[in-house]
Each structure stands twice: as structure tokens, then as C-alpha cells.
Coordinates of C-alpha atoms and ligand atoms in Angstrom, one line a residue:
Chain Q
M1 CA 0.0 0.0 0.0
V2 CA 0.9 3.7 0.0
D3 CA 3.8 4.5 2.3
E4 CA 3.2 6.2 5.6
S5 CA 4.7 9.6 4.7
T6 CA 2.6 9.8 1.5
R7 CA -0.5 8.8 3.5
K8 CA 0.3 11.6 6.0
T9 CA 0.8 14.2 3.3
L10 CA -2.4 13.2 1.6
S11 CA -4.4 13.4 4.7
S12 CA -3.3 17.0 5.2
I13 CA -4.6 18.2 1.8
P14 CA -8.2 19.4 2.0
L15 CA -10.7 17.4 0.1
L16 CA -12.7 18.7 -2.8
Q17 CA -16.5 18.6 -3.0
T18 CA -17.7 19.6 -6.4
K19 CA -17.9 16.7 -8.9
A20 CA -17.5 18.6 -12.1
G21 CA -15.3 18.3 -15.2
P22 CA -14.2 20.9 -17.7
R23 CA -17.4 20.5 -19.8
D24 CA -19.6 21.5 -16.8
K25 CA -19.4 25.3 -17.3
E26 CA -20.3 27.0 -14.0
L27 CA -19.7 23.9 -11.8
W28 CA -16.3 23.6 -13.3
V29 CA -15.5 27.1 -12.0
N30 CA -16.5 26.0 -8.5
R31 CA -14.3 22.9 -8.9
L32 CA -11.4 25.0 -10.1
K33 CA -11.7 27.2 -7.0
E34 CA -11.5 24.2 -4.8
E35 CA -8.5 22.9 -6.8
Y36 CA -6.6 26.1 -6.2
Q37 CA -7.6 26.2 -2.6
A38 CA -6.3 22.7 -2.1
L39 CA -3.1 23.4 -4.0
I40 CA -2.4 26.6 -2.1
K41 CA -2.9 24.7 1.2
Y42 CA -0.6 21.9 0.0
V43 CA 2.1 24.4 -1.0
Q44 CA 1.7 26.1 2.4
N45 CA 2.1 22.8 4.2
N46 CA 5.2 22.0 2.2
K47 CA 6.7 25.4 3.0
A48 CA 5.9 24.9 6.6
A49 CA 7.6 21.5 6.6
D50 CA 10.6 23.0 4.7
N51 CA 9.8 20.8 1.8
D52 CA 8.6 23.2 -0.9
W53 CA 8.9 21.1 -4.1
F54 CA 6.5 22.2 -6.8
R55 CA 4.6 25.1 -8.4
L56 CA 1.7 24.9 -10.7
E57 CA -0.5 27.3 -12.6
S58 CA -3.2 26.9 -15.2
D59 CA -4.6 28.7 -18.2
K60 CA -7.8 30.6 -17.8
T61 CA -10.0 27.6 -18.6
G62 CA -8.2 25.5 -16.0
T63 CA -7.8 22.7 -18.4
R64 CA -4.1 23.2 -19.2
W65 CA -1.6 23.1 -16.3
F66 CA 2.1 23.7 -16.2
G67 CA 4.8 24.4 -13.6
K68 CA 7.9 23.1 -12.1
C69 CA 9.0 20.6 -9.5
W70 CA 12.2 20.2 -7.7
F71 CA 14.0 17.2 -6.2
V72 CA 17.0 17.4 -3.9
H73 CA 19.5 14.7 -4.1
N74 CA 22.9 14.8 -2.3
L75 CA 22.2 18.5 -1.4
L76 CA 21.8 19.4 -5.1
K77 CA 18.5 20.6 -6.4
Y78 CA 17.2 19.2 -9.7
E79 CA 14.4 21.0 -11.5
F80 CA 11.9 19.6 -14.0
D81 CA 9.1 21.2 -16.1
L82 CA 5.7 19.8 -15.3
E83 CA 2.6 19.8 -17.4
F84 CA -0.8 18.1 -18.0
D85 CA -4.2 18.5 -19.5
I86 CA -7.4 18.0 -17.6
P87 CA -9.3 15.3 -19.5
I88 CA -13.0 15.6 -20.1
T89 CA -13.5 12.6 -17.9
Y90 CA -12.0 14.4 -14.9
P91 CA -12.4 13.9 -11.9
T92 CA -13.5 10.3 -12.6
T93 CA -10.1 9.8 -14.2
A94 CA -7.0 11.5 -12.8
P95 CA -4.8 13.9 -14.8
E96 CA -1.8 12.3 -16.5
I97 CA 1.1 14.2 -15.1
A98 CA 4.0 14.6 -17.6
L99 CA 7.6 15.7 -17.2
P100 CA 8.4 16.4 -20.9
G101 CA 12.1 17.0 -20.2
L102 CA 12.5 13.4 -19.2
D103 CA 10.6 11.9 -22.2
G104 CA 12.6 9.1 -23.7
K105 CA 15.1 9.0 -20.8
T106 CA 13.4 6.4 -18.6
A107 CA 11.2 3.4 -19.2
K108 CA 9.0 4.4 -16.4
M109 CA 7.1 6.8 -18.7
Y110 CA 4.5 6.7 -21.3
R111 CA 4.6 8.7 -24.5
G112 CA 5.0 12.5 -24.1
G113 CA 6.8 12.0 -20.7
K114 CA 3.7 10.9 -18.8
I115 CA 4.8 9.3 -15.6
C116 CA 4.1 5.7 -14.9
L117 CA 2.0 5.4 -11.8
T118 CA 2.1 2.7 -9.2
D119 CA -0.6 0.1 -8.9
H120 CA -1.8 1.9 -5.8
F121 CA -2.7 5.1 -7.6
K122 CA -5.7 4.2 -9.7
P123 CA -7.7 2.3 -7.0
L124 CA -7.1 5.0 -4.5
W125 CA -8.1 7.7 -6.9
A126 CA -11.2 5.8 -7.9
R127 CA -12.3 5.3 -4.3
N128 CA -11.9 9.0 -3.7
V129 CA -13.8 10.5 -6.6
P130 CA -14.5 13.5 -6.5
K131 CA -12.7 14.3 -3.2
F132 CA -9.2 14.0 -4.7
G133 CA -8.0 16.8 -6.8
I134 CA -4.8 17.9 -8.6
A135 CA -3.0 18.4 -5.3
H136 CA -3.7 14.8 -4.4
A137 CA -2.5 13.6 -7.8
I138 CA 0.7 15.5 -7.3
A139 CA 1.2 14.1 -3.8
L140 CA 0.2 10.5 -4.6
G141 CA 1.6 10.3 -8.2
L142 CA 4.4 12.7 -8.8
G143 CA 6.0 12.7 -5.4
P144 CA 6.7 9.0 -5.1
W145 CA 7.7 8.8 -8.7
L146 CA 10.4 11.5 -8.3
A147 CA 11.6 9.8 -5.1
V148 CA 12.2 6.5 -6.9
E149 CA 13.2 7.6 -10.4
V150 CA 15.3 10.7 -10.0
P151 CA 18.1 9.2 -7.8
D152 CA 18.2 6.3 -10.3
L153 CA 18.4 8.6 -13.3
I154 CA 21.2 10.6 -11.6
E155 CA 23.1 7.4 -10.8
K156 CA 22.8 6.2 -14.4
G157 CA 24.1 9.6 -15.6
V158 CA 20.9 10.2 -17.6
I159 CA 20.4 13.6 -15.9
S160 CA 23.1 15.8 -14.5
Y161 CA 23.1 18.8 -12.2
Q162 CA 22.6 22.1 -13.9
E163 CA 23.9 25.2 -12.1
K164 CA 21.2 27.8 -12.0
S165 CA 21.6 30.7 -14.4
E166 CA 25.0 29.6 -15.6
D167 CA 26.0 28.1 -18.8
T168 CA 26.9 24.5 -18.2
K169 CA 28.3 21.8 -20.4
Chain S
M1 CA 38.8 7.9 -46.8
S2 CA 36.5 4.9 -47.0
T3 CA 37.7 1.4 -47.7
V4 CA 36.2 -0.7 -50.5
E5 CA 34.4 -2.9 -47.9
E6 CA 32.8 0.2 -46.3
L7 CA 31.7 1.5 -49.7
Q8 CA 30.2 -1.9 -50.6
K9 CA 28.4 -2.1 -47.4
K10 CA 27.0 1.4 -48.0
V11 CA 25.8 0.4 -51.5
R12 CA 24.0 -2.6 -50.0
E13 CA 22.4 -0.4 -47.4
L14 CA 21.2 2.1 -50.0
E15 CA 20.0 -0.7 -52.3
T16 CA 17.9 -2.1 -49.5
K17 CA 16.5 1.3 -48.7
L18 CA 15.7 1.9 -52.4
A19 CA 13.9 -1.4 -52.6
A20 CA 11.8 -0.6 -49.5
F21 CA 11.0 2.8 -51.0
Q22 CA 10.0 1.4 -54.3
S23 CA 7.8 -1.2 -52.8
N24 CA 5.9 1.6 -51.1
V25 CA 5.4 3.8 -54.0
A26 CA 4.8 1.1 -56.5
P27 CA 1.3 1.4 -57.9
G28 CA -1.2 -0.7 -56.1
R29 CA -4.4 -2.0 -57.8
K30 CA -7.1 0.2 -59.3
K31 CA -10.3 0.9 -57.5
I32 CA -13.1 -1.6 -57.9
D33 CA -16.7 -0.3 -58.1
V34 CA -18.7 -3.4 -57.3
M35 CA -17.6 -6.4 -55.3
S36 CA -17.6 -9.4 -57.6
S37 CA -17.8 -13.0 -56.5
E38 CA -16.0 -14.2 -59.6
V39 CA -13.2 -16.6 -58.6
V40 CA -10.2 -15.2 -60.6
D41 CA -6.7 -14.4 -59.5
S42 CA -7.3 -10.7 -60.0
N43 CA -10.4 -10.4 -57.8
P44 CA -9.3 -9.3 -54.2
Y45 CA -12.8 -10.1 -52.9
S46 CA -13.4 -13.6 -54.3
R47 CA -12.6 -15.4 -51.1
L48 CA -14.8 -13.0 -49.0
M49 CA -17.7 -13.2 -51.4
A50 CA -17.4 -17.0 -51.1
L51 CA -18.8 -16.6 -47.6
K52 CA -22.0 -15.7 -49.3
R53 CA -22.0 -18.7 -51.6
M54 CA -21.3 -20.9 -48.6
G55 CA -24.3 -19.4 -46.7
I56 CA -22.2 -18.0 -43.8
V57 CA -23.1 -14.4 -44.6
D58 CA -26.3 -13.3 -46.4
N59 CA -25.1 -10.1 -47.9
Y60 CA -21.3 -9.6 -47.8
E61 CA -21.3 -6.6 -50.2
K62 CA -23.1 -4.6 -47.5
I63 CA -19.7 -4.1 -45.9
R64 CA -18.9 -1.5 -48.6
E65 CA -21.6 0.8 -47.2
L66 CA -20.4 0.6 -43.6
S67 CA -18.2 2.9 -41.6
V68 CA -16.1 2.0 -38.6
A69 CA -14.1 4.3 -36.3
V70 CA -10.9 2.9 -34.9
V71 CA -9.7 4.9 -31.9
G72 CA -6.0 4.1 -31.1
V73 CA -3.8 2.8 -33.9
G74 CA -1.3 1.0 -31.9
G75 CA -0.6 -2.8 -31.5
V76 CA -4.3 -3.7 -31.6
G77 CA -5.8 -0.8 -33.6
S78 CA -3.4 -1.0 -36.5
V79 CA -4.0 -4.7 -37.0
T80 CA -7.7 -4.2 -36.6
A81 CA -7.7 -1.5 -39.3
E82 CA -5.7 -3.7 -41.6
M83 CA -8.2 -6.6 -41.2
L84 CA -11.1 -4.3 -41.9
T85 CA -9.3 -2.8 -44.9
R86 CA -8.7 -6.2 -46.4
C87 CA -12.3 -7.2 -45.7
G88 CA -13.3 -4.2 -47.9
I89 CA -15.0 -2.0 -45.2
G90 CA -16.6 1.1 -46.8
K91 CA -15.0 3.7 -44.6
L92 CA -12.4 3.7 -41.8
I93 CA -11.9 6.7 -39.5
L94 CA -8.6 6.5 -37.6
F95 CA -7.8 8.4 -34.4
D96 CA -4.4 8.6 -32.6
Y97 CA -1.9 11.2 -31.6
D98 CA 1.2 9.1 -31.3
K99 CA 4.1 8.7 -33.6
V100 CA 5.6 5.5 -34.9
E101 CA 8.7 4.5 -32.9
L102 CA 11.3 1.8 -33.3
A103 CA 10.1 0.6 -29.9
N104 CA 6.8 -0.4 -31.6
M105 CA 8.5 -2.9 -33.9
N106 CA 7.8 -5.9 -31.6
R107 CA 4.2 -5.4 -32.8
L108 CA 2.6 -6.0 -36.2
F109 CA 1.8 -3.6 -39.0
F110 CA 4.2 -0.7 -38.8
Q111 CA 7.7 -0.8 -40.4
P112 CA 11.0 0.7 -39.3
H113 CA 11.1 3.2 -42.2
Q114 CA 7.8 4.7 -40.8
A115 CA 9.5 5.8 -37.6
G116 CA 8.8 9.4 -36.8
L117 CA 5.6 9.6 -38.9
S118 CA 2.3 10.0 -37.1
K119 CA 0.6 6.7 -36.6
V120 CA -2.6 7.7 -38.4
D121 CA -0.8 9.0 -41.5
A122 CA 1.5 6.1 -41.7
A123 CA -1.4 3.7 -41.3
A124 CA -3.6 5.5 -43.8
A125 CA -0.9 5.3 -46.4
T126 CA -0.3 1.6 -46.0
L127 CA -4.0 0.8 -45.8
Q128 CA -4.9 2.8 -48.8
N129 CA -2.2 1.0 -50.8
I130 CA -3.6 -2.4 -49.7
N131 CA -7.2 -1.5 -50.6
P132 CA -7.9 1.7 -52.5
D133 CA -11.6 1.0 -52.3
V134 CA -11.7 2.0 -48.6
T135 CA -12.4 5.6 -47.7
I136 CA -9.9 6.5 -45.0
D137 CA -10.0 9.5 -42.7
A138 CA -7.1 10.1 -40.3
Y139 CA -7.3 12.3 -37.2
N140 CA -4.1 13.1 -35.3
Y141 CA -5.2 14.4 -31.9
N142 CA -5.8 13.3 -28.3
I143 CA -9.6 12.8 -27.9
T144 CA -9.6 13.4 -24.1
T145 CA -9.1 17.2 -24.2
V146 CA -12.1 19.5 -24.2
D147 CA -11.8 20.8 -27.8
N148 CA -10.7 17.5 -29.3
F149 CA -13.5 15.6 -27.6
Q150 CA -16.1 17.8 -29.3
K151 CA -14.5 17.2 -32.7
F152 CA -14.4 13.5 -31.9
C153 CA -18.1 13.4 -31.0
D154 CA -19.0 15.4 -34.2
T155 CA -17.0 12.9 -36.3
I156 CA -18.7 9.9 -34.7
R157 CA -22.1 11.5 -35.1
A158 CA -21.7 12.5 -38.8
G159 CA -18.7 10.6 -40.1
S160 CA -20.3 7.7 -42.0
L161 CA -20.3 7.4 -45.8
T162 CA -23.8 8.8 -45.8
G163 CA -23.1 11.6 -43.3
G164 CA -24.8 9.9 -40.4
P165 CA -23.4 8.2 -37.3
V166 CA -20.7 5.6 -37.9
D167 CA -21.8 2.0 -37.7
L168 CA -19.4 1.0 -35.0
V169 CA -16.7 2.5 -32.8
L170 CA -13.7 0.3 -31.9
S171 CA -11.7 1.3 -28.9
C172 CA -8.1 0.2 -29.3
V173 CA -6.6 2.7 -26.9
D174 CA -4.1 1.8 -24.2
N175 CA -5.3 3.9 -21.3
F176 CA -8.2 4.3 -18.9
E177 CA -8.7 8.0 -19.6
A178 CA -9.2 7.5 -23.4
R179 CA -11.5 4.5 -22.7
M180 CA -13.6 6.7 -20.4
A181 CA -13.7 9.4 -23.0
I182 CA -15.0 7.0 -25.6
N183 CA -17.5 5.6 -23.1
T184 CA -18.7 9.2 -22.4
A185 CA -19.1 10.0 -26.1
C186 CA -20.9 6.7 -27.0
N187 CA -23.3 6.9 -24.1
E188 CA -24.2 10.5 -25.1
L189 CA -24.5 9.6 -28.8
N190 CA -26.2 6.3 -28.1
Q191 CA -23.4 4.7 -30.2
N192 CA -22.6 1.0 -30.1
W193 CA -19.0 0.3 -29.6
F194 CA -16.4 -2.4 -28.7
E195 CA -13.9 -1.9 -26.0
S196 CA -10.7 -3.9 -26.3
G197 CA -7.5 -4.2 -24.3
V198 CA -4.3 -6.1 -23.6
S199 CA -2.9 -6.1 -20.0
E200 CA 0.3 -4.3 -19.2
N201 CA 2.0 -7.7 -18.6
A202 CA 1.0 -8.7 -22.2
V203 CA -0.4 -12.1 -21.2
S204 CA -4.1 -11.4 -21.1
G205 CA -6.7 -9.4 -23.0
H206 CA -10.3 -8.9 -23.6
I207 CA -13.0 -7.4 -25.9
Q208 CA -16.4 -6.1 -24.7
F209 CA -19.4 -5.1 -26.7
I210 CA -21.2 -2.1 -25.3
V211 CA -24.8 -1.2 -26.4
P212 CA -25.6 1.8 -24.4
G213 CA -28.4 1.0 -21.9
E214 CA -28.5 -2.7 -22.8
T215 CA -25.1 -4.0 -21.8
A216 CA -22.8 -2.7 -19.0
C217 CA -20.9 0.4 -20.1
F218 CA -17.2 1.0 -19.3
A219 CA -18.2 3.1 -16.3
C220 CA -20.8 0.7 -14.9
A221 CA -18.1 -1.2 -12.9
P222 CA -14.4 -0.8 -12.1
P223 CA -12.2 -2.0 -14.9
L224 CA -12.4 -5.8 -15.5
V225 CA -9.2 -7.9 -15.6
V226 CA -8.7 -11.4 -16.8
A227 CA -6.8 -13.3 -14.1
S228 CA -3.4 -14.1 -15.4
K229 CA -2.7 -16.6 -12.6
I230 CA 0.5 -14.7 -11.8
D231 CA 0.8 -13.8 -8.2
E232 CA 0.6 -10.0 -8.2
K233 CA 3.4 -9.8 -5.6
T234 CA 5.8 -11.6 -7.9
L235 CA 4.9 -9.3 -10.8
K236 CA 8.0 -7.1 -11.2
R237 CA 7.4 -3.6 -12.5
E238 CA 10.8 -2.3 -11.7
G239 CA 12.1 -0.2 -14.5
V240 CA 9.3 -0.7 -17.0
C241 CA 5.7 0.5 -17.5
A242 CA 4.3 -2.1 -19.8
A243 CA 5.3 -5.1 -21.8
S244 CA 3.7 -6.1 -25.1
L245 CA 3.6 -9.1 -27.4
P246 CA 2.5 -9.2 -31.1
T247 CA 0.8 -12.5 -30.4
T248 CA -1.6 -11.3 -27.7
M249 CA -2.3 -8.1 -29.6
G250 CA -2.9 -10.0 -32.8
I251 CA -5.3 -12.4 -31.0
V252 CA -7.3 -9.6 -29.4
A253 CA -7.5 -7.7 -32.7
G254 CA -8.7 -10.9 -34.3
F255 CA -11.4 -11.4 -31.7
L256 CA -12.4 -7.7 -32.1
V257 CA -12.7 -7.8 -35.9
Q258 CA -14.4 -11.2 -35.9
N259 CA -17.1 -9.9 -33.6
T260 CA -17.2 -6.6 -35.6
L261 CA -17.9 -8.5 -38.8
K262 CA -20.6 -10.7 -37.1
Y263 CA -22.3 -7.6 -35.8
L264 CA -22.0 -5.5 -39.0
L265 CA -23.0 -8.4 -41.4
S266 CA -25.5 -10.1 -39.0
F267 CA -24.1 -13.6 -38.8
G268 CA -23.3 -15.8 -35.8
N269 CA -23.5 -14.5 -32.2
V270 CA -21.8 -11.4 -31.0
T271 CA -20.0 -12.0 -27.8
H272 CA -20.6 -9.3 -25.1
Y273 CA -17.4 -10.0 -23.2
L274 CA -14.6 -12.3 -24.2
G275 CA -11.5 -12.6 -22.1
Y276 CA -8.2 -14.3 -23.0
S277 CA -5.6 -15.6 -20.6
A278 CA -2.5 -16.4 -22.6
L279 CA -0.7 -18.5 -19.9
T280 CA -3.6 -20.9 -19.5
D281 CA -5.3 -20.5 -22.9
Y282 CA -8.5 -19.7 -21.1
F283 CA -11.3 -17.8 -22.9
P284 CA -14.0 -16.8 -20.5
T285 CA -17.2 -15.2 -22.0
M286 CA -20.2 -13.5 -20.3
S287 CA -22.8 -10.9 -20.6
L288 CA -23.0 -8.0 -18.2
K289 CA -26.1 -6.0 -17.4
P290 CA -25.7 -2.2 -17.0
N291 CA -25.5 -0.8 -13.5
P292 CA -28.7 1.1 -12.6
Q293 CA -26.5 3.3 -10.4
C294 CA -23.8 3.9 -13.0
D295 CA -21.9 7.1 -12.6
D296 CA -22.6 8.1 -16.2
I297 CA -25.9 10.0 -16.4
Y298 CA -26.3 9.1 -20.1
C299 CA -25.8 5.4 -19.3
R300 CA -28.7 5.7 -16.9
Q301 CA -30.8 7.6 -19.4
R302 CA -30.1 4.9 -22.1
Q303 CA -31.1 2.2 -19.5
S304 CA -34.5 3.9 -18.9
E305 CA -35.0 4.2 -22.7
V306 CA -34.3 0.5 -23.1
N307 CA -36.5 -0.4 -20.1
A308 CA -39.3 1.6 -21.7
R309 CA -39.2 -0.6 -24.8
P310 CA -41.8 -3.3 -25.2
A311 CA -40.2 -6.7 -25.8
P312 CA -36.7 -8.1 -25.6
V313 CA -37.1 -9.3 -29.3
E314 CA -36.5 -5.7 -30.3
V315 CA -33.0 -6.0 -29.0
A316 CA -32.3 -8.6 -31.6
T317 CA -33.9 -6.6 -34.5
E318 CA -31.8 -3.6 -33.6
V319 CA -28.7 -5.5 -34.4
T320 CA -29.7 -6.1 -38.0
E321 CA -30.2 -2.7 -39.4
D322 CA -32.3 -3.9 -42.3
D323 CA -35.5 -5.9 -42.1
S324 CA -34.0 -9.3 -42.9
P325 CA -35.1 -12.1 -40.5
V326 CA -33.4 -12.4 -37.2
H327 CA -31.3 -15.5 -36.8
T328 CA -33.3 -17.8 -34.6
D329 CA -30.3 -19.1 -32.7
N330 CA -29.3 -15.6 -31.8
Q331 CA -28.7 -15.6 -28.0
W332 CA -28.7 -11.8 -28.1
G333 CA -30.1 -10.2 -25.0
I334 CA -29.9 -13.3 -22.9
C335 CA -27.8 -12.4 -19.9
L336 CA -26.0 -14.9 -17.9
I337 CA -26.6 -12.9 -14.8
D338 CA -30.4 -12.9 -15.2
E339 CA -30.9 -16.4 -13.8
N340 CA -29.3 -16.4 -10.4
V341 CA -29.2 -12.9 -9.1
P342 CA -31.9 -11.6 -6.8
E343 CA -33.7 -8.4 -7.9
E344 CA -32.4 -6.4 -5.0
E345 CA -28.8 -7.1 -5.8
D346 CA -26.0 -4.8 -4.5
T347 CA -24.8 -3.1 -7.7
S348 CA -21.2 -3.5 -6.7
N349 CA -21.8 -7.3 -6.7
L350 CA -21.2 -8.1 -10.3
N351 CA -21.8 -11.6 -11.4
L352 CA -18.5 -12.2 -13.2
V353 CA -17.5 -15.4 -15.0
D354 CA -14.6 -17.4 -13.4
G355 CA -11.3 -15.9 -14.3
V356 CA -12.5 -12.4 -14.6
Q357 CA -12.4 -9.9 -11.8
V358 CA -12.6 -6.2 -11.1
A359 CA -9.2 -4.4 -11.0
Y360 CA -10.2 -2.9 -7.6
S361 CA -13.3 -2.4 -5.6
I362 CA -15.0 0.8 -4.7
P363 CA -16.8 1.0 -1.3
V364 CA -20.5 1.5 -1.6
D365 CA -20.4 4.1 1.2
N366 CA -18.1 6.7 -0.4
G367 CA -18.7 9.1 2.5
T368 CA -15.3 8.8 4.2
P369 CA -12.3 8.4 2.1
E370 CA -9.9 6.0 3.5
S371 CA -6.8 8.1 3.3
S372 CA -7.8 11.6 4.1
T373 CA -8.6 13.4 7.3
G374 CA -7.7 16.9 6.2
G375 CA -11.3 18.0 6.0
A376 CA -13.0 19.6 3.0
V377 CA -12.1 22.9 1.4
A378 CA -14.2 25.6 2.8
A379 CA -16.2 27.9 0.5
S380 CA -13.8 30.6 -0.5
E381 CA -14.6 34.3 -0.4
L382 CA -12.0 34.8 -3.2
S383 CA -12.8 34.6 -6.9
L384 CA -11.1 32.2 -9.2
E385 CA -8.8 34.9 -10.5
E386 CA -7.8 35.9 -7.0
L387 CA -7.0 32.3 -6.1
M388 CA -5.0 31.9 -9.4
K389 CA -3.0 35.1 -8.5
Q390 CA -2.4 33.9 -4.9
M391 CA -1.0 30.6 -6.2
K392 CA 1.2 32.3 -8.7
S393 CA 2.7 34.6 -6.1
M394 CA 3.6 31.8 -3.7
Ligands
ZN1 ZN1 -22.9 2.6 -17.3

């Protein structure tokens, strides 16, 4: 099952209430507000725990999301671009989070850099429709993925540390 | 400076490339107006029309009037499209947004020289060459996004040869999101469709026929899986997302098109659910009734429409679009689960055939999520724009 720290993180993210997808016009605006509230709370929690590790924003329609996430390994901070679309079947199906910069660099991805989720993700998501939102998908899907895959990719030399705002090799 | 050996090797490589190129641009056959049953070497339809002579199919030429949408042109979808093309289907509409990669070469249909092309364009070119009589439309987009989904629905609704709804939609996609999107579209449009799939460990697969309101839709129950008899704990997923075999995919495509032909040309029985376990060569079949509490509002609407119809016989006549007599041995509409399930059944209690199970269960009482105690979001005083701004400034 999901590990204890992920479980704890999840439980501190507020639950959403509005069951609405991007085709639901006004209800979708309500859902989006809840999404942002949950995300803001989650980032606040992370900051308070000195573990600020992602930023996200969306276009006006709330269907296209993009941002960055960071992973610290051996005191070095690695940064990745993050993006996904909200499918019309949301929130019944979770968003497919993608790290396009890592596309083709690991087998634990589908086309377009979509991360390969663990077997726990889909059942847990399905049982919590519509209460889980984007913040939960990030915590339950992306967090554990980075924790397993990034150290491995660094070790294999697939990704290397890039000094911020400096031209590197 | 190159050595003679190197130059010779290069010449051989170029000759091979040229041959491949020529084989692709070489003129195929000319279009044929009417399917002939004449048995001559030059008639590509003679063996298909023989089905008529043998009394298997009443009216094989009807296939020329029919339109089928194939969603997902990967390991299953490309083979499905090729089979329908060779069968002389009237119109094929292909949807995919992926490109051909060398990593696809363990599957059938695509060839290395097509790497980098969009799957739908590469497939359309090959298929058109195999059979110029087929009208082929190719759409290169992801159907699950808001704008594309609308285009997808419009195409399903008006994409047939006569400008009406297509005769059948075949789902050959590889992910839950796209299946749910097809399910949503077909429930809304009252469109019959087949779902198909191969498991991520490549050793099981299934097809499922969905008649909105009559058989269980894809949202009526959690996803069904064919037991592979592999202990899940021993299933290693380290370092890979999914495996695939051309065999399993070819078999599933074969089941899919076989049942498509039976449905379109009204012969034999169309199987509602057919599973395949490769490790044990086990093929469970069953029928599934729709869930009255299905999450999809259009599924529930279709169910009440079906319930309002007079007799179950009508279910059978619906299959054959013309007025030709219904096959008397058609087991259509007879559900395995009718016999032994009490009326007041718990809807989560599906009656599944041995060897098929749900991928996961969803508790009936969805009131308290098992893993969250953080409370619900409170109604916010702030507008969406203000919340967006707040998030951006963090
Ligand atoms: Zn349903």
C-alpha cells in the first residue's frame, strides 16, 4: 500500500466537494476554485515543513496546467518542467502528469513524458472521486515517482546537475 | 577515406533502402466499383464473397456501405484497421496522436522506415495501398481534451459514408482516460462500440461489446481484468511501465474484428465479453447488465429508454439494421446474470465469470475516504482569478 509519509501528506490536503469536469461550465469554476484552494494549502504545508517542491498554474480555462517541480539529491536541487491537461472525464479519471524534459530518458514513462503510476494510484483515486484533486494527484503520483526515479536517473548519468543561471556543459 | 568494404556495405544499405522505398510507391491496384464473387486471381474479394455462396453471410457486399471508427492505432488498432481494410470496409476513421517509434517494432503492421511519422498518417498510407476502395480519414489528436473531444463526437455522429453516425466504434486505446472518454461519447451519442484491451504484462486481453443501456458500459463497474494466474506480488514492474507481445495483440485484434464482422453483417453471435488468458489458454465469456447506479448520467438515461421498450425481441432486431429475418439461434439479449441474481442485488456485486475480476473495488459508502482526514475545502470568499493570483505569487 501507500507508504506512511505519502499517506500523511495526503491526509493534510483538503478534500474537494464539487464533482465537475471541464465540460460542466459553472460547476467547473467551483471545482477550479476548490482545486486552487487545495493546491495553495498543500504548498503552504510543504513550505511549513521545509519541503517546498513544486509550483503549478493553469490557463484561464483550468484545463491546461504547467509548472515546475524540484527534487533534492545529495544536497543538489534538480528542477523539472511539469505539465498536464485535464481530460473531459476528470475527476473520474486522474490527470496524466508529464515531465516532458525526461521523455525518452526512462522506461517508467508513457509517450510524451507521462509518468508511470504505481498500482496503488488508480484504485485509491477511484475510491476517492470526487474528493481527490490535482494536489492529491501530485502528492500521490508525482512525489513517489520522483523519489524513486530521480536518484536512479542521476546514478545512471541520464540527468546531471545544472547550475542555476549559468551556462553549463 | 572509405575502404572498398565500407563502400560496398554502404551500397548494399542504399539498395535495401531503395527497394523498400520502391515497394511503397509502387502502384497498387485500381479501384473496384462493385464487389464481384467471380473466382479469378485478379479479384481481391473472391474469397470474401465465397462466404455468401457458402451461406455464412447473407449479404457480404453490404460491408462496402459501412463505416467504422478505430480509436487508437497501436498494436491492436493498426491490425484491426488492416483486417477491416482487407475485408473491404466502406470507410475507416482513424484516431491517434502518437508517432511510430522503433520501440513499436515488436508489434505487427508498422515498419521501421515509418518511424517518426504520425501513426494515423503512416497507417492510412499503408492501408490505402492495400485497398484503394476503402475511404480512410485520419485524425491526429488526443480525444480526451475538451476541444478535441467535441471534434471526436462530431466525427462519430456524422462521419459515416452517408453523413450519419458511424456503424461502430472500436476502442483500441491503451489507457483508462481514453476509454472513459470513448465511453462518455458513446453513451451521449447512443453509439454501439467495442472496448478492447491487452494487459500491461502482455499475457491477457479482452473485448467487450457495449450497447448503451443494454449492456454494461465501461463506467458501470471498475475495470475488469482477466486473471493471469500470476501472483501480483511476484509481478515485477521495476524499470518498466508495460510489456507487449505481437501475439496477444494480434489475437485480441482478431477477436475484435471477428465480432465486428458478425455484428455488422449479422451472422453468428456477437460476444458481449470475451477474455483471454495467454498463460492458460483460457477464454471466459459472459454478458453484463448495466449498473442502474452507473456514474454516467447518459448510461442511466439509455437504460431507462431500453426499459421503456416493449419486448426483448427488439434488442435482436436492432442488431440487423435492415428488415432481414433475425437469426433464430441468436442468443442476443440473454444475460448470464439474469438467472441467479436476486432483484435487490447490490450493484457492486457483479456476477463475473470465473477468471475475470474487477481491478479494484469501490466501497458503496463513499462518504469517508480511507486516506484523508484533512477536511474539506471551505467555501472561498475569493474569486477564481484571485486564487490563481495567490497561487502564482507563492
Ligand atoms: Zn454505465
